[in-house]
Amino acid sequence: MAEPEKVQSVVREVIEESGLPRTLIAEDANLSRAAIIAWLAGTRTPQPESVAQLADGLEKRAEILQGLVRRLRKLR
């Protein structure tokens, strides 16, 4: 895995760029909201397992959104 500073930086960027509420990100990734906030504040560095959970949660949310887009596209 990458150096802790790099991990923390990329995780922070991904969370912020997602535009999703912290609570939703935490729920989707099965993580605590406190962990997400600590990562964003730079007081904790996510462990490899947590990074994987975050990726899985974001992927799950993306699939949900893609399904909604497909439903709307059918209305054309």
Short mmCIF file of N, CA and C in Angstrom, two decimals:
data_model
loop_
_atom_site.label_atom_id
_atom_site.label_comp_id
_atom_site.label_asym_id
_atom_site.label_seq_id
_atom_site.Cartn_x
_atom_site.Cartn_y
_atom_site.Cartn_z
N MET A 1 0.85 -1.19 0.00
CA MET A 1 0.00 0.00 0.00
C MET A 1 0.89 1.24 0.00
N ALA A 2 0.33 2.32 -0.48
CA ALA A 2 1.04 3.59 -0.57
C ALA A 2 1.39 4.13 0.82
N GLU A 3 2.24 5.14 0.84
CA GLU A 3 2.62 5.77 2.09
C GLU A 3 1.39 6.38 2.76
N PRO A 4 1.36 6.38 4.12
CA PRO A 4 0.19 6.89 4.84
C PRO A 4 -0.26 8.29 4.42
N GLU A 5 0.70 9.18 4.16
CA GLU A 5 0.32 10.55 3.77
C GLU A 5 -0.41 10.55 2.42
N LYS A 6 0.06 9.71 1.51
CA LYS A 6 -0.57 9.61 0.19
C LYS A 6 -1.98 9.02 0.32
N VAL A 7 -2.10 7.97 1.13
CA VAL A 7 -3.40 7.34 1.36
C VAL A 7 -4.37 8.37 1.91
N GLN A 8 -3.96 9.08 2.94
CA GLN A 8 -4.83 10.07 3.56
C GLN A 8 -5.24 11.15 2.57
N SER A 9 -4.30 11.60 1.76
CA SER A 9 -4.57 12.64 0.78
C SER A 9 -5.58 12.17 -0.27
N VAL A 10 -5.36 11.00 -0.82
CA VAL A 10 -6.26 10.48 -1.87
C VAL A 10 -7.64 10.20 -1.30
N VAL A 11 -7.70 9.61 -0.12
CA VAL A 11 -9.00 9.32 0.50
C VAL A 11 -9.76 10.62 0.74
N ARG A 12 -9.08 11.64 1.24
CA ARG A 12 -9.72 12.93 1.47
C ARG A 12 -10.26 13.51 0.15
N GLU A 13 -9.45 13.47 -0.89
CA GLU A 13 -9.88 13.98 -2.20
C GLU A 13 -11.09 13.24 -2.74
N VAL A 14 -11.06 11.91 -2.64
CA VAL A 14 -12.16 11.11 -3.16
C VAL A 14 -13.46 11.41 -2.41
N ILE A 15 -13.38 11.49 -1.09
CA ILE A 15 -14.58 11.77 -0.30
C ILE A 15 -15.13 13.16 -0.65
N GLU A 16 -14.26 14.14 -0.71
CA GLU A 16 -14.71 15.49 -1.01
C GLU A 16 -15.26 15.61 -2.43
N GLU A 17 -14.59 14.99 -3.39
CA GLU A 17 -15.02 15.08 -4.79
C GLU A 17 -16.30 14.29 -5.06
N SER A 18 -16.60 13.31 -4.20
CA SER A 18 -17.82 12.53 -4.41
C SER A 18 -19.06 13.40 -4.27
N GLY A 19 -18.96 14.43 -3.43
CA GLY A 19 -20.11 15.30 -3.20
C GLY A 19 -21.20 14.66 -2.36
N LEU A 20 -20.93 13.46 -1.85
CA LEU A 20 -21.93 12.74 -1.06
C LEU A 20 -21.83 13.13 0.41
N PRO A 21 -22.96 13.10 1.12
CA PRO A 21 -22.92 13.38 2.55
C PRO A 21 -22.06 12.35 3.28
N ARG A 22 -21.34 12.81 4.29
CA ARG A 22 -20.45 11.91 5.05
C ARG A 22 -21.21 10.73 5.65
N THR A 23 -22.42 11.00 6.11
CA THR A 23 -23.24 9.94 6.71
C THR A 23 -23.54 8.85 5.69
N LEU A 24 -23.89 9.24 4.48
CA LEU A 24 -24.20 8.27 3.42
C LEU A 24 -22.96 7.47 3.04
N ILE A 25 -21.82 8.14 2.93
CA ILE A 25 -20.57 7.44 2.62
C ILE A 25 -20.28 6.40 3.70
N ALA A 26 -20.42 6.80 4.94
CA ALA A 26 -20.15 5.89 6.05
C ALA A 26 -21.10 4.69 6.02
N GLU A 27 -22.38 4.95 5.81
CA GLU A 27 -23.36 3.85 5.76
C GLU A 27 -23.05 2.88 4.62
N ASP A 28 -22.81 3.43 3.43
CA ASP A 28 -22.54 2.58 2.27
C ASP A 28 -21.28 1.74 2.45
N ALA A 29 -20.29 2.29 3.15
CA ALA A 29 -19.00 1.60 3.33
C ALA A 29 -18.95 0.79 4.62
N ASN A 30 -20.04 0.83 5.39
CA ASN A 30 -20.07 0.14 6.68
C ASN A 30 -18.93 0.61 7.59
N LEU A 31 -18.76 1.93 7.61
CA LEU A 31 -17.76 2.59 8.45
C LEU A 31 -18.46 3.59 9.35
N SER A 32 -17.77 4.03 10.38
CA SER A 32 -18.38 5.03 11.26
C SER A 32 -18.20 6.42 10.65
N ARG A 33 -19.17 7.26 10.91
CA ARG A 33 -19.07 8.65 10.45
C ARG A 33 -17.88 9.32 11.11
N ALA A 34 -17.60 8.94 12.35
CA ALA A 34 -16.46 9.49 13.09
C ALA A 34 -15.14 9.18 12.38
N ALA A 35 -15.02 7.98 11.81
CA ALA A 35 -13.80 7.61 11.08
C ALA A 35 -13.64 8.50 9.85
N ILE A 36 -14.73 8.70 9.12
CA ILE A 36 -14.69 9.54 7.92
C ILE A 36 -14.24 10.95 8.30
N ILE A 37 -14.82 11.49 9.34
CA ILE A 37 -14.50 12.85 9.78
C ILE A 37 -13.04 12.93 10.22
N ALA A 38 -12.56 11.92 10.94
CA ALA A 38 -11.16 11.91 11.38
C ALA A 38 -10.21 11.86 10.20
N TRP A 39 -10.55 11.10 9.17
CA TRP A 39 -9.70 11.05 7.97
C TRP A 39 -9.66 12.42 7.31
N LEU A 40 -10.82 13.06 7.20
CA LEU A 40 -10.88 14.37 6.56
C LEU A 40 -10.12 15.43 7.36
N ALA A 41 -10.15 15.29 8.67
CA ALA A 41 -9.45 16.24 9.54
C ALA A 41 -7.95 15.96 9.60
N GLY A 42 -7.56 14.78 9.14
CA GLY A 42 -6.15 14.42 9.18
C GLY A 42 -5.67 13.90 10.52
N THR A 43 -6.61 13.56 11.39
CA THR A 43 -6.22 13.06 12.71
C THR A 43 -6.04 11.54 12.74
N ARG A 44 -6.55 10.88 11.71
CA ARG A 44 -6.37 9.43 11.57
C ARG A 44 -6.11 9.11 10.11
N THR A 45 -5.35 8.05 9.89
CA THR A 45 -5.08 7.56 8.54
C THR A 45 -5.84 6.26 8.34
N PRO A 46 -6.60 6.14 7.26
CA PRO A 46 -7.36 4.91 7.03
C PRO A 46 -6.43 3.71 6.81
N GLN A 47 -6.82 2.60 7.37
CA GLN A 47 -6.09 1.35 7.19
C GLN A 47 -6.52 0.72 5.86
N PRO A 48 -5.70 -0.20 5.33
CA PRO A 48 -6.02 -0.81 4.03
C PRO A 48 -7.43 -1.40 3.96
N GLU A 49 -7.87 -2.05 5.02
CA GLU A 49 -9.22 -2.64 5.03
C GLU A 49 -10.28 -1.56 4.92
N SER A 50 -10.07 -0.44 5.59
CA SER A 50 -11.03 0.67 5.53
C SER A 50 -11.06 1.31 4.15
N VAL A 51 -9.90 1.41 3.52
CA VAL A 51 -9.85 1.95 2.15
C VAL A 51 -10.64 1.05 1.21
N ALA A 52 -10.49 -0.26 1.39
CA ALA A 52 -11.24 -1.21 0.56
C ALA A 52 -12.74 -1.08 0.82
N GLN A 53 -13.14 -0.92 2.08
CA GLN A 53 -14.55 -0.73 2.41
C GLN A 53 -15.09 0.55 1.78
N LEU A 54 -14.28 1.61 1.82
CA LEU A 54 -14.70 2.87 1.22
C LEU A 54 -14.91 2.70 -0.28
N ALA A 55 -13.97 2.03 -0.94
CA ALA A 55 -14.10 1.78 -2.38
C ALA A 55 -15.34 0.97 -2.69
N ASP A 56 -15.59 -0.07 -1.90
CA ASP A 56 -16.78 -0.91 -2.11
C ASP A 56 -18.06 -0.10 -1.92
N GLY A 57 -18.07 0.75 -0.89
CA GLY A 57 -19.25 1.56 -0.63
C GLY A 57 -19.53 2.55 -1.74
N LEU A 58 -18.48 3.18 -2.24
CA LEU A 58 -18.67 4.13 -3.35
C LEU A 58 -19.10 3.41 -4.62
N GLU A 59 -18.57 2.22 -4.83
CA GLU A 59 -18.97 1.44 -6.00
C GLU A 59 -20.44 1.05 -5.91
N LYS A 60 -20.88 0.67 -4.71
CA LYS A 60 -22.29 0.32 -4.49
C LYS A 60 -23.18 1.52 -4.78
N ARG A 61 -22.78 2.70 -4.31
CA ARG A 61 -23.58 3.92 -4.54
C ARG A 61 -23.60 4.25 -6.03
N ALA A 62 -22.48 4.07 -6.72
CA ALA A 62 -22.42 4.33 -8.16
C ALA A 62 -23.38 3.41 -8.92
N GLU A 63 -23.44 2.15 -8.52
CA GLU A 63 -24.36 1.21 -9.17
C GLU A 63 -25.81 1.61 -8.95
N ILE A 64 -26.12 2.07 -7.76
CA ILE A 64 -27.49 2.54 -7.47
C ILE A 64 -27.82 3.73 -8.37
N LEU A 65 -26.91 4.68 -8.46
CA LEU A 65 -27.14 5.87 -9.29
C LEU A 65 -27.25 5.51 -10.76
N GLN A 66 -26.43 4.57 -11.21
CA GLN A 66 -26.51 4.14 -12.61
C GLN A 66 -27.86 3.49 -12.91
N GLY A 67 -28.38 2.74 -11.97
CA GLY A 67 -29.69 2.14 -12.14
C GLY A 67 -30.78 3.20 -12.24
N LEU A 68 -30.68 4.24 -11.45
CA LEU A 68 -31.65 5.32 -11.51
C LEU A 68 -31.57 6.06 -12.85
N VAL A 69 -30.37 6.27 -13.34
CA VAL A 69 -30.19 6.93 -14.63
C VAL A 69 -30.81 6.09 -15.74
N ARG A 70 -30.60 4.78 -15.69
CA ARG A 70 -31.20 3.90 -16.72
C ARG A 70 -32.72 4.02 -16.70
N ARG A 71 -33.31 4.07 -15.51
CA ARG A 71 -34.76 4.21 -15.42
C ARG A 71 -35.23 5.50 -16.07
N LEU A 72 -34.51 6.57 -15.82
CA LEU A 72 -34.89 7.86 -16.42
C LEU A 72 -34.70 7.86 -17.93
N ARG A 73 -33.65 7.25 -18.39
CA ARG A 73 -33.38 7.20 -19.83
C ARG A 73 -34.47 6.44 -20.59
N LYS A 74 -35.10 5.48 -19.94
CA LYS A 74 -36.18 4.73 -20.57
C LYS A 74 -37.42 5.59 -20.83
N LEU A 75 -37.48 6.71 -20.15
CA LEU A 75 -38.65 7.60 -20.29
C LEU A 75 -38.59 8.46 -21.55
N ARG A 76 -37.48 8.47 -22.21
CA ARG A 76 -37.35 9.31 -23.41
C ARG A 76 -38.29 8.94 -24.48
#
